[in-house]
Short mmCIF file of C-alpha atoms in Angstrom, two decimals:
data_model
loop_
_atom_site.label_atom_id
_atom_site.label_comp_id
_atom_site.label_asym_id
_atom_site.label_seq_id
_atom_site.Cartn_x
_atom_site.Cartn_y
_atom_site.Cartn_z
CA MET Y 45 -138.51 2.10 -43.71
CA LEU Y 46 -139.59 3.22 -47.15
CA LYS Y 47 -137.22 3.25 -50.12
CA GLY Y 48 -135.07 6.38 -49.97
CA ALA Y 49 -135.65 7.03 -46.26
CA ASN Y 50 -132.69 7.45 -43.92
CA VAL Y 51 -132.09 7.19 -40.18
CA ALA Y 52 -129.23 7.95 -37.80
CA VAL Y 53 -127.00 5.08 -36.64
CA PRO Y 54 -125.75 5.99 -33.14
CA ALA Y 55 -123.99 2.67 -32.43
CA PRO Y 56 -120.18 2.39 -32.82
CA SER Y 57 -120.57 -1.07 -34.40
CA VAL Y 58 -123.50 -2.75 -36.12
CA ARG Y 59 -124.55 -6.17 -37.23
CA VAL Y 60 -126.30 -6.14 -40.61
CA GLU Y 61 -128.63 -9.09 -41.14
CA LEU Y 62 -129.88 -9.96 -44.60
CA SER Y 63 -132.85 -12.35 -44.23
CA TRP Y 64 -135.27 -14.29 -46.42
CA ARG Y 65 -137.53 -17.33 -46.27
CA SER Y 66 -136.11 -20.46 -47.81
CA GLY Y 67 -138.06 -23.26 -49.45
CA PRO Y 68 -138.36 -25.43 -52.58
CA GLY Y 69 -137.26 -23.52 -55.66
CA VAL Y 70 -136.03 -20.50 -53.68
CA PRO Y 71 -132.58 -19.31 -54.82
CA ASP Y 72 -129.77 -19.04 -52.31
CA VAL Y 73 -128.92 -15.48 -51.28
CA ASP Y 74 -125.58 -13.95 -50.25
CA ALA Y 75 -124.77 -10.70 -48.48
CA SER Y 76 -121.86 -8.48 -49.47
CA ALA Y 77 -120.46 -5.02 -48.73
CA LEU Y 78 -118.51 -2.52 -50.81
CA LEU Y 79 -116.44 0.24 -49.21
CA LEU Y 80 -116.60 3.26 -51.50
CA SER Y 81 -114.55 6.41 -51.88
CA GLY Y 82 -115.76 8.84 -54.51
CA GLY Y 83 -118.44 6.39 -55.59
CA ARG Y 84 -116.03 3.51 -56.36
CA VAL Y 85 -113.84 1.02 -54.54
CA ARG Y 86 -110.19 1.94 -54.09
CA SER Y 87 -109.15 -1.64 -54.93
CA ASP Y 88 -110.64 -5.14 -55.06
CA ALA Y 89 -109.86 -5.43 -51.34
CA ASP Y 90 -112.80 -3.08 -50.66
CA PHE Y 91 -115.24 -5.86 -51.59
CA VAL Y 92 -116.28 -8.07 -48.66
CA PHE Y 93 -118.26 -11.23 -49.43
CA TYR Y 94 -118.18 -15.01 -49.00
CA ASN Y 95 -114.89 -15.47 -50.90
CA GLN Y 96 -113.22 -12.43 -49.29
CA PRO Y 97 -114.77 -12.40 -45.82
CA ALA Y 98 -112.77 -9.68 -44.05
CA HIS Y 99 -111.56 -6.21 -44.96
CA SER Y 100 -107.89 -5.50 -44.31
CA SER Y 101 -108.80 -2.67 -41.92
CA GLY Y 102 -110.82 -5.05 -39.75
CA ALA Y 103 -113.84 -2.76 -40.10
CA VAL Y 104 -116.08 -5.10 -42.10
CA ARG Y 105 -116.42 -8.84 -41.77
CA HIS Y 106 -118.72 -11.38 -43.41
CA GLU Y 107 -119.98 -13.60 -40.57
CA GLY Y 108 -121.83 -16.19 -42.70
CA LYS Y 109 -125.25 -17.77 -42.87
CA ARG Y 110 -127.50 -19.28 -40.28
CA SER Y 111 -130.65 -21.24 -40.98
CA GLY Y 112 -133.52 -20.79 -38.53
CA PRO Y 113 -137.05 -22.14 -38.40
CA ASP Y 114 -138.55 -18.95 -39.82
CA ALA Y 115 -135.81 -17.49 -42.03
CA VAL Y 116 -132.25 -17.74 -43.27
CA THR Y 117 -129.87 -14.91 -42.38
CA ASP Y 118 -126.52 -13.86 -43.82
CA THR Y 119 -124.65 -11.46 -41.57
CA LEU Y 120 -122.12 -8.66 -41.95
CA LEU Y 121 -120.38 -7.19 -38.90
CA ILE Y 122 -119.31 -3.56 -39.33
CA ASP Y 123 -117.18 -1.66 -36.82
CA LEU Y 124 -117.98 1.90 -37.85
CA ALA Y 125 -115.27 3.31 -35.59
CA ARG Y 126 -112.63 1.42 -37.63
CA VAL Y 127 -113.86 2.39 -41.10
CA GLU Y 128 -111.04 4.35 -42.72
CA PRO Y 129 -111.62 8.12 -43.13
CA ALA Y 130 -111.35 7.85 -46.93
CA VAL Y 131 -114.38 5.54 -47.04
CA GLU Y 132 -117.54 7.60 -47.49
CA ARG Y 133 -120.11 4.83 -47.94
CA VAL Y 134 -120.52 1.14 -47.19
CA VAL Y 135 -122.95 -0.35 -49.71
CA LEU Y 136 -124.96 -3.33 -48.40
CA ALA Y 137 -125.90 -5.69 -51.21
CA ALA Y 138 -127.50 -9.07 -51.85
CA SER Y 139 -127.08 -11.50 -54.74
CA ALA Y 140 -129.24 -14.47 -55.74
CA ASP Y 141 -127.69 -17.79 -56.76
CA GLY Y 142 -129.93 -20.04 -58.88
CA GLY Y 143 -132.72 -17.64 -59.80
CA ALA Y 144 -134.08 -14.11 -59.55
CA PHE Y 145 -135.17 -12.20 -56.46
CA GLY Y 146 -138.77 -12.42 -57.62
CA ARG Y 147 -138.63 -16.00 -56.27
CA VAL Y 148 -137.16 -14.99 -52.89
CA PRO Y 149 -139.90 -14.36 -50.30
CA GLY Y 150 -139.44 -12.16 -47.26
CA LEU Y 151 -136.26 -10.44 -48.43
CA GLY Y 152 -135.21 -7.75 -45.98
CA ILE Y 153 -132.29 -6.13 -44.21
CA ARG Y 154 -131.91 -5.14 -40.55
CA VAL Y 155 -129.25 -2.98 -38.90
CA LEU Y 156 -128.71 -3.94 -35.25
CA ASP Y 157 -126.54 -2.51 -32.51
CA ALA Y 158 -123.77 -5.14 -32.33
CA VAL Y 159 -123.51 -4.82 -28.54
CA THR Y 160 -127.11 -4.53 -27.33
CA GLY Y 161 -128.93 -6.16 -30.24
CA ALA Y 162 -131.34 -3.23 -30.53
CA GLU Y 163 -132.82 -2.78 -34.00
CA LEU Y 164 -131.71 0.55 -35.51
CA ALA Y 165 -133.19 0.21 -39.01
CA ARG Y 166 -135.14 -2.24 -41.17
CA PHE Y 167 -136.00 -2.27 -44.86
CA ASP Y 168 -138.13 -4.94 -46.56
CA SER Y 169 -137.91 -5.36 -50.34
CA GLN Y 170 -141.33 -5.99 -51.89
CA ASP Y 171 -141.01 -5.17 -55.59
CA ALA Y 172 -138.29 -7.57 -56.83
CA THR Y 173 -138.89 -9.35 -60.16
CA VAL Y 174 -136.05 -10.36 -62.52
CA GLU Y 175 -133.20 -8.85 -60.51
CA THR Y 176 -130.34 -11.16 -59.49
CA ALA Y 177 -128.52 -8.59 -57.35
CA PHE Y 178 -129.82 -5.85 -55.07
CA ILE Y 179 -128.44 -2.88 -53.19
CA LEU Y 180 -130.73 -2.97 -50.18
CA GLY Y 181 -129.14 -0.15 -48.24
CA GLU Y 182 -126.02 1.80 -47.42
CA LEU Y 183 -124.24 3.22 -44.41
CA TYR Y 184 -122.87 6.70 -45.11
CA ARG Y 185 -121.18 9.57 -43.30
CA ARG Y 186 -123.03 12.80 -42.65
CA GLN Y 187 -121.52 15.63 -40.58
CA GLY Y 188 -119.20 13.33 -38.67
CA ALA Y 189 -121.86 10.72 -37.89
CA TRP Y 190 -123.17 7.58 -39.60
CA LYS Y 191 -126.60 7.13 -41.15
CA PHE Y 192 -128.42 4.30 -42.92
CA ARG Y 193 -130.37 4.77 -46.15
CA ALA Y 194 -132.83 2.25 -47.64
CA VAL Y 195 -131.95 1.95 -51.35
CA GLY Y 196 -133.67 -0.97 -53.11
CA GLN Y 197 -131.79 -0.74 -56.43
CA GLY Y 198 -131.76 -3.94 -58.50
CA TYR Y 199 -129.44 -5.44 -61.12
CA ASP Y 200 -130.28 -8.18 -63.62
CA SER Y 201 -126.57 -8.96 -64.14
CA GLY Y 202 -125.98 -10.67 -60.78
CA LEU Y 203 -123.17 -10.14 -58.33
CA GLU Y 204 -120.68 -9.77 -61.18
CA GLY Y 205 -122.58 -6.85 -62.68
CA LEU Y 206 -122.99 -5.13 -59.34
CA ALA Y 207 -119.33 -5.59 -58.41
CA THR Y 208 -117.93 -4.39 -61.75
CA ASP Y 209 -120.23 -1.37 -61.65
CA PHE Y 210 -118.28 -0.16 -58.60
CA GLY Y 211 -114.84 -0.94 -60.03
CA ILE Y 212 -114.21 -4.56 -58.94
CA THR Y 213 -112.16 -6.73 -61.31
CA VAL Y 214 -113.91 -10.10 -61.59
CA ASP Y 215 -112.20 -13.32 -62.64
CA LYS Y 216 -113.89 -14.69 -65.75
CA PRO Y 217 -113.14 -18.10 -67.25
CA GLN Y 218 -111.40 -17.61 -70.57
CA PRO Y 219 -112.14 -19.94 -73.49
CA GLN Y 220 -109.11 -21.89 -74.62
CA PRO Y 221 -108.09 -20.91 -78.17
CA ILE Y 222 -107.90 -23.68 -80.75
CA THR Y 223 -104.34 -23.85 -82.05
CA PRO Y 224 -104.04 -25.32 -85.57
CA PRO Y 225 -101.30 -27.90 -86.14
CA PRO Y 226 -98.05 -26.43 -87.42
CA ALA Y 227 -97.59 -26.40 -91.19
CA PRO Y 228 -94.95 -28.83 -92.53
CA ALA Y 229 -91.55 -27.30 -93.21
CA PRO Y 230 -90.89 -26.59 -96.92
CA TYR Y 231 -88.51 -28.96 -98.72
CA THR Y 232 -84.94 -27.63 -98.98
CA PRO Y 233 -82.62 -29.39 -101.48
CA PRO Y 234 -79.14 -30.34 -100.28
CA PRO Y 235 -76.45 -27.72 -100.95
CA THR Y 236 -74.29 -27.95 -104.08
CA GLN Y 237 -70.76 -29.27 -103.42
CA THR Y 238 -68.04 -26.67 -104.03
CA ALA Y 239 -64.25 -26.66 -103.75
CA TYR Y 240 -62.71 -25.62 -100.42
CA MET Y 241 -61.72 -22.01 -100.11
CA PRO Y 242 -60.14 -20.49 -97.01
CA PRO Y 243 -62.31 -17.94 -95.26
CA PRO Y 244 -61.43 -14.29 -95.54
CA ALA Y 245 -59.36 -12.74 -92.80
CA PRO Y 246 -61.54 -11.42 -90.01
CA VAL Y 247 -62.03 -7.68 -89.68
CA TRP Y 248 -62.38 -6.63 -86.05
CA PRO Y 249 -64.64 -3.58 -85.57
CA GLU Y 250 -63.75 -0.85 -83.16
CA PRO Y 251 -65.50 -1.34 -79.79
CA ALA Y 252 -68.56 0.85 -79.42
CA ALA Y 253 -68.91 3.14 -76.45
CA GLN Y 254 -70.88 1.42 -73.68
CA THR Y 255 -73.91 3.34 -72.45
CA PRO Y 256 -75.28 1.99 -69.20
CA ALA Y 257 -78.93 0.94 -69.37
CA PRO Y 258 -81.23 3.20 -67.40
CA LEU Y 259 -82.41 1.86 -64.07
CA THR Y 260 -86.11 1.03 -64.11
CA ALA Y 261 -88.31 -0.28 -61.34
CA ALA Y 262 -89.57 -3.84 -61.66
CA PRO Y 263 -93.17 -3.90 -62.92
CA LEU Y 264 -95.74 -4.41 -60.20
CA THR Y 265 -97.71 -7.63 -60.48
CA PRO Y 266 -101.41 -6.79 -60.33
CA PRO Y 267 -103.40 -8.71 -57.72
CA PRO Y 268 -105.53 -11.59 -59.03
CA PRO Y 269 -109.12 -10.71 -59.88
CA VAL Y 270 -111.93 -11.51 -57.48
CA ARG Y 271 -113.48 -14.98 -57.76
CA LEU Y 272 -117.25 -15.16 -57.32
CA SER Y 273 -117.73 -18.93 -57.60
CA LYS Y 274 -119.00 -21.04 -54.68
CA VAL Y 275 -120.70 -24.39 -54.07
CA THR Y 276 -123.76 -25.04 -51.90
CA LEU Y 277 -124.42 -28.64 -50.89
CA THR Y 278 -128.01 -29.80 -50.34
CA LYS Y 279 -129.83 -33.04 -49.58
CA ASP Y 280 -130.45 -33.48 -53.30
CA ALA Y 281 -126.87 -32.57 -54.28
CA PRO Y 282 -124.72 -33.54 -51.25
CA ARG Y 283 -121.34 -34.22 -52.93
CA VAL Y 284 -118.65 -32.19 -54.63
CA SER Y 285 -115.18 -32.91 -55.99
CA LEU Y 286 -112.46 -30.61 -54.66
CA ALA Y 287 -110.41 -31.12 -57.83
CA LYS Y 288 -113.25 -29.93 -60.06
CA GLN Y 289 -113.47 -26.75 -57.98
CA GLY Y 290 -109.72 -26.11 -58.11
CA GLY Y 291 -109.05 -27.19 -54.52
CA THR Y 292 -106.06 -29.46 -55.18
CA SER Y 293 -103.37 -27.79 -53.07
CA GLY Y 294 -102.73 -25.37 -50.25
CA ALA Y 295 -104.66 -25.23 -46.99
CA MET Y 296 -108.38 -25.80 -46.52
CA ARG Y 297 -110.03 -24.19 -43.51
CA VAL Y 298 -113.19 -25.57 -41.95
CA ASN Y 299 -115.49 -23.51 -39.72
CA LEU Y 300 -119.06 -23.51 -38.48
CA ASN Y 301 -121.30 -20.58 -37.60
CA TRP Y 302 -123.93 -21.04 -34.91
CA GLN Y 303 -126.93 -19.06 -33.77
CA SER Y 304 -129.20 -19.75 -30.83
CA ARG Y 305 -132.88 -19.40 -31.72
CA LYS Y 306 -133.95 -18.81 -28.14
CA GLN Y 307 -131.37 -16.20 -27.23
CA PHE Y 308 -129.83 -13.18 -28.92
CA SER Y 309 -126.48 -14.25 -30.33
CA GLY Y 310 -124.59 -10.95 -30.05
CA TRP Y 311 -121.53 -11.05 -32.25
CA GLY Y 312 -122.44 -14.51 -33.51
CA ALA Y 313 -120.24 -17.53 -32.98
CA LYS Y 314 -117.58 -19.30 -34.89
CA LEU Y 315 -117.22 -22.91 -33.95
CA GLY Y 316 -116.23 -23.15 -30.30
CA ARG Y 317 -116.88 -19.48 -29.58
CA ALA Y 318 -119.25 -18.55 -26.82
CA VAL Y 319 -122.54 -16.98 -27.83
CA ALA Y 320 -123.43 -13.74 -26.05
CA ASN Y 321 -125.83 -14.49 -23.19
CA HIS Y 322 -124.82 -18.15 -23.64
CA SER Y 323 -121.26 -17.89 -22.40
CA ASP Y 324 -121.15 -21.37 -20.87
CA LEU Y 325 -121.62 -23.11 -24.23
CA ASP Y 326 -118.47 -24.93 -25.34
CA LEU Y 327 -118.52 -26.62 -28.74
CA ASP Y 328 -115.55 -28.59 -30.06
CA LEU Y 329 -114.64 -29.01 -33.71
CA CYS Y 330 -113.04 -32.42 -34.31
CA ALA Y 331 -111.86 -34.71 -37.11
CA LEU Y 332 -111.44 -38.46 -37.37
CA TYR Y 333 -108.78 -39.38 -39.91
CA GLU Y 334 -107.59 -42.51 -41.65
CA LEU Y 335 -104.37 -42.19 -43.65
CA ALA Y 336 -103.44 -44.16 -46.74
CA ASP Y 337 -100.92 -46.20 -44.73
CA GLY Y 338 -103.68 -47.36 -42.36
CA ARG Y 339 -102.95 -45.05 -39.41
CA LYS Y 340 -106.07 -43.71 -37.67
CA GLY Y 341 -106.65 -41.05 -35.07
CA VAL Y 342 -108.58 -38.00 -33.97
CA VAL Y 343 -107.85 -34.26 -33.94
CA GLN Y 344 -109.65 -32.47 -31.09
CA ALA Y 345 -109.11 -30.15 -28.14
CA LEU Y 346 -109.90 -32.97 -25.70
CA GLY Y 347 -106.60 -34.50 -24.63
CA ASN Y 348 -104.73 -31.67 -26.45
CA ALA Y 349 -104.78 -33.70 -29.68
CA PHE Y 350 -104.43 -30.62 -31.89
CA GLY Y 351 -102.70 -32.49 -34.74
CA ALA Y 352 -100.08 -31.07 -37.12
CA LEU Y 353 -100.29 -29.49 -40.55
CA HIS Y 354 -96.91 -30.42 -42.08
CA GLN Y 355 -96.55 -33.91 -40.68
CA PRO Y 356 -99.04 -36.70 -40.02
CA PRO Y 357 -101.98 -36.36 -39.70
CA TYR Y 358 -101.70 -33.17 -41.86
CA ILE Y 359 -104.68 -31.69 -39.98
CA HIS Y 360 -104.41 -28.97 -37.36
CA LEU Y 361 -106.86 -27.45 -34.90
CA ASP Y 362 -105.78 -23.88 -34.19
CA GLY Y 363 -106.81 -23.90 -30.55
CA ASP Y 364 -109.65 -24.26 -28.09
CA ASP Y 365 -111.36 -20.89 -27.78
CA ARG Y 366 -113.94 -21.02 -25.00
CA THR Y 367 -114.34 -17.30 -24.32
CA GLY Y 368 -115.36 -15.84 -27.67
CA ALA Y 369 -112.73 -13.13 -27.27
CA VAL Y 370 -110.60 -14.36 -30.16
CA GLU Y 371 -111.92 -12.71 -33.30
CA SER Y 372 -111.15 -15.58 -35.65
CA GLY Y 373 -112.69 -18.29 -33.45
CA GLU Y 374 -111.68 -21.92 -33.84
CA ASN Y 375 -110.56 -23.22 -37.21
CA LEU Y 376 -109.61 -26.65 -38.44
CA THR Y 377 -107.07 -26.67 -41.27
CA VAL Y 378 -106.41 -29.53 -43.72
CA ASN Y 379 -103.18 -29.67 -45.77
CA LEU Y 380 -104.33 -30.40 -49.33
CA ASP Y 381 -100.71 -30.61 -50.49
CA GLN Y 382 -100.76 -34.01 -48.75
CA LYS Y 383 -104.14 -35.11 -50.16
CA ASP Y 384 -102.67 -38.41 -51.41
CA LYS Y 385 -101.83 -39.31 -47.78
CA PHE Y 386 -105.52 -39.32 -46.81
CA ARG Y 387 -107.93 -42.22 -47.14
CA ARG Y 388 -110.87 -40.52 -45.42
CA LEU Y 389 -111.66 -37.71 -42.99
CA LEU Y 390 -114.79 -37.15 -40.93
CA ILE Y 391 -115.38 -33.62 -39.65
CA PHE Y 392 -117.71 -33.50 -36.64
CA VAL Y 393 -118.69 -31.30 -33.71
CA THR Y 394 -119.43 -32.18 -30.09
CA ILE Y 395 -120.94 -30.32 -27.16
CA TYR Y 396 -118.37 -30.33 -24.39
CA GLU Y 397 -120.48 -28.40 -21.90
CA GLY Y 398 -123.20 -25.77 -21.66
CA ALA Y 399 -126.06 -27.56 -23.44
CA ARG Y 400 -127.67 -30.98 -23.52
CA SER Y 401 -128.29 -31.09 -27.27
CA PHE Y 402 -127.99 -29.13 -30.50
CA ALA Y 403 -131.70 -28.25 -30.35
CA ASP Y 404 -132.34 -24.53 -30.97
CA LEU Y 405 -128.84 -24.08 -32.41
CA HIS Y 406 -128.78 -23.45 -36.14
CA ALA Y 407 -125.60 -23.68 -38.15
CA THR Y 408 -123.82 -23.27 -41.48
CA VAL Y 409 -120.73 -25.30 -42.38
CA THR Y 410 -118.08 -23.74 -44.64
CA LEU Y 411 -115.02 -25.42 -46.16
CA GLN Y 412 -112.69 -22.85 -47.72
CA PRO Y 413 -109.87 -24.22 -49.91
CA GLN Y 414 -106.97 -21.85 -50.42
CA PHE Y 415 -107.32 -22.36 -54.18
CA GLY Y 416 -110.86 -23.05 -55.27
CA ALA Y 417 -114.46 -22.25 -54.57
CA PRO Y 418 -115.79 -22.31 -51.00
CA ILE Y 419 -118.20 -25.10 -50.11
CA GLU Y 420 -121.08 -24.44 -47.74
CA PHE Y 421 -124.19 -26.14 -46.44
CA PHE Y 422 -126.77 -25.76 -43.70
CA LEU Y 423 -127.41 -28.15 -40.84
CA ASP Y 424 -131.01 -29.21 -40.42
CA GLU Y 425 -132.80 -28.38 -37.19
CA CYS Y 426 -131.96 -30.86 -34.45
CA THR Y 427 -135.04 -32.62 -33.04
CA VAL Y 428 -133.27 -35.35 -31.00
CA PRO Y 429 -131.18 -35.19 -27.79
CA SER Y 430 -127.90 -35.14 -29.72
CA THR Y 431 -124.51 -34.03 -28.39
CA VAL Y 432 -122.50 -34.99 -31.50
CA CYS Y 433 -123.07 -34.15 -35.15
CA ALA Y 434 -121.23 -35.50 -38.20
CA LEU Y 435 -120.66 -32.53 -40.51
CA ALA Y 436 -118.80 -33.74 -43.61
CA LEU Y 437 -117.14 -36.93 -44.83
CA ILE Y 438 -114.13 -36.42 -47.13
CA THR Y 439 -112.91 -39.48 -49.04
CA ASN Y 440 -110.00 -40.04 -51.43
CA ASN Y 441 -111.40 -41.16 -54.76
CA GLY Y 442 -108.45 -41.99 -57.01
CA GLY Y 443 -106.43 -38.99 -55.82
CA ASP Y 444 -109.41 -36.63 -55.79
CA LEU Y 445 -110.89 -35.63 -52.43
CA VAL Y 446 -114.69 -35.73 -52.51
CA VAL Y 447 -116.67 -33.82 -49.89
CA GLN Y 448 -120.02 -35.24 -48.81
CA ARG Y 449 -122.53 -33.33 -46.70
CA GLU Y 450 -123.50 -35.47 -43.69
CA ALA Y 451 -125.38 -33.08 -41.34
CA ARG Y 452 -126.18 -36.10 -39.19
CA TYR Y 453 -127.13 -35.78 -35.52
CA LEU Y 454 -126.32 -38.81 -33.36
CA VAL Y 455 -127.66 -39.72 -29.90
CA PRO Y 456 -125.07 -41.40 -27.64
CA ALA Y 457 -126.24 -44.36 -25.59
CA ARG Y 458 -126.06 -44.04 -21.82
CA GLY Y 459 -122.41 -44.08 -20.72
CA VAL Y 460 -121.06 -43.82 -24.30
CA SER Y 461 -119.01 -40.77 -25.25
CA PRO Y 462 -119.85 -38.64 -28.32
CA GLN Y 463 -116.50 -39.65 -29.89
CA ARG Y 464 -117.16 -43.37 -29.44
CA THR Y 465 -120.69 -42.86 -30.80
CA ILE Y 466 -119.47 -41.31 -34.04
CA ASP Y 467 -116.70 -43.94 -34.32
CA GLN Y 468 -119.30 -46.71 -34.16
CA ALA Y 469 -121.57 -44.99 -36.69
CA TYR Y 470 -118.79 -44.67 -39.28
CA GLY Y 471 -116.78 -47.81 -38.50
CA TRP Y 472 -113.46 -46.23 -37.57
CA GLY Y 473 -112.60 -49.02 -35.10
CA MET Y 474 -110.53 -47.04 -32.58
CA ASN Y 475 -109.92 -47.63 -28.87
CA TRP Y 476 -111.04 -44.74 -26.66
CA THR Y 477 -109.95 -43.69 -23.18
CA PRO Y 478 -111.28 -40.85 -20.98
CA GLY Y 479 -109.67 -37.44 -21.59
CA ARG Y 480 -109.91 -33.86 -20.45
CA LYS Y 481 -108.99 -30.37 -21.57
#
């Protein structure tokens, strides 16, 4: 499509794929969507992006990134039938992290039928220079139906400038004012001694008429502004401190998005969710833990070892979703309020059934603290017959949890389980027995 062109969107739901070619010196790119009424958002909740991945209506959801051999994609899933009547347009935007779009090759956007995978529209941006944010397209209503328009409008003020232009309130770090030391109190001489005199008799005033205070409603507390910060781990910068990112309390959710290179992935896949046309694939998100008191164990669906969030091991696996029908997929949650109880955690994934290795499956890992910036990284392409992959190692460093990107594929020896293989690689020293779901 050319800039300014439009096309009908007959599908009831669409998957919007933002894609680009990664490489040395190429900035990271993020997809986002703004739901507009009268040209502006109704509230900050109408902004869907990596830190606010789902709209309250359920109509728009940020699915996350997937790294393939030819391109990286960041995906938005939009159920047009559930978009509220007041929303006239859904703006589809991209922002660059670490440079301008002039350094991002192959930037483009595709609109696909979410059910069949058929391509409904495509727009490739070819004239980017110093822009750090782009509106690539928009979905809009016309005579009771939806259409897509290729826009190609750039901003040199990044995601913050784009968001504020549509009415989003963005959280900005405020400089701490320098408070001068208090001035010393002036010297007051001691009072002059005088002879005792009785106090005058008290005069009691007449009581004033009491007028009841008017009833007023309690002031509404405005919602916190939107936070745009995030952390991307790479081979060159694989570690991050949770404390430095504000992740010192609350819950931290861990998930993993997968895409099969050989087959169309349909709605995409959270960890453990079946991929469309790949319904027999069953992936399990797991965690080895070692607590400060020396206790060790594993949290996994195998053997129904789902853990617990508010008692040891302070890690909980929500469930074992093997059908893909559950919209949220599988999630592993870590209780950061109990961070001092942890010595180390190892997050890993295994193939339970449906595939012989992770080859042709491309993934993005995301750790989302309740308070603090999200942490994400890509898994490299798997080139070995691996059925277990170490994702992230979290260690307690003087009370601060440090996340290290592992992205390490392991090949079990004949007759050795994936769990025992990862135990041996990281020296957990546990005894393993056969288990089943």
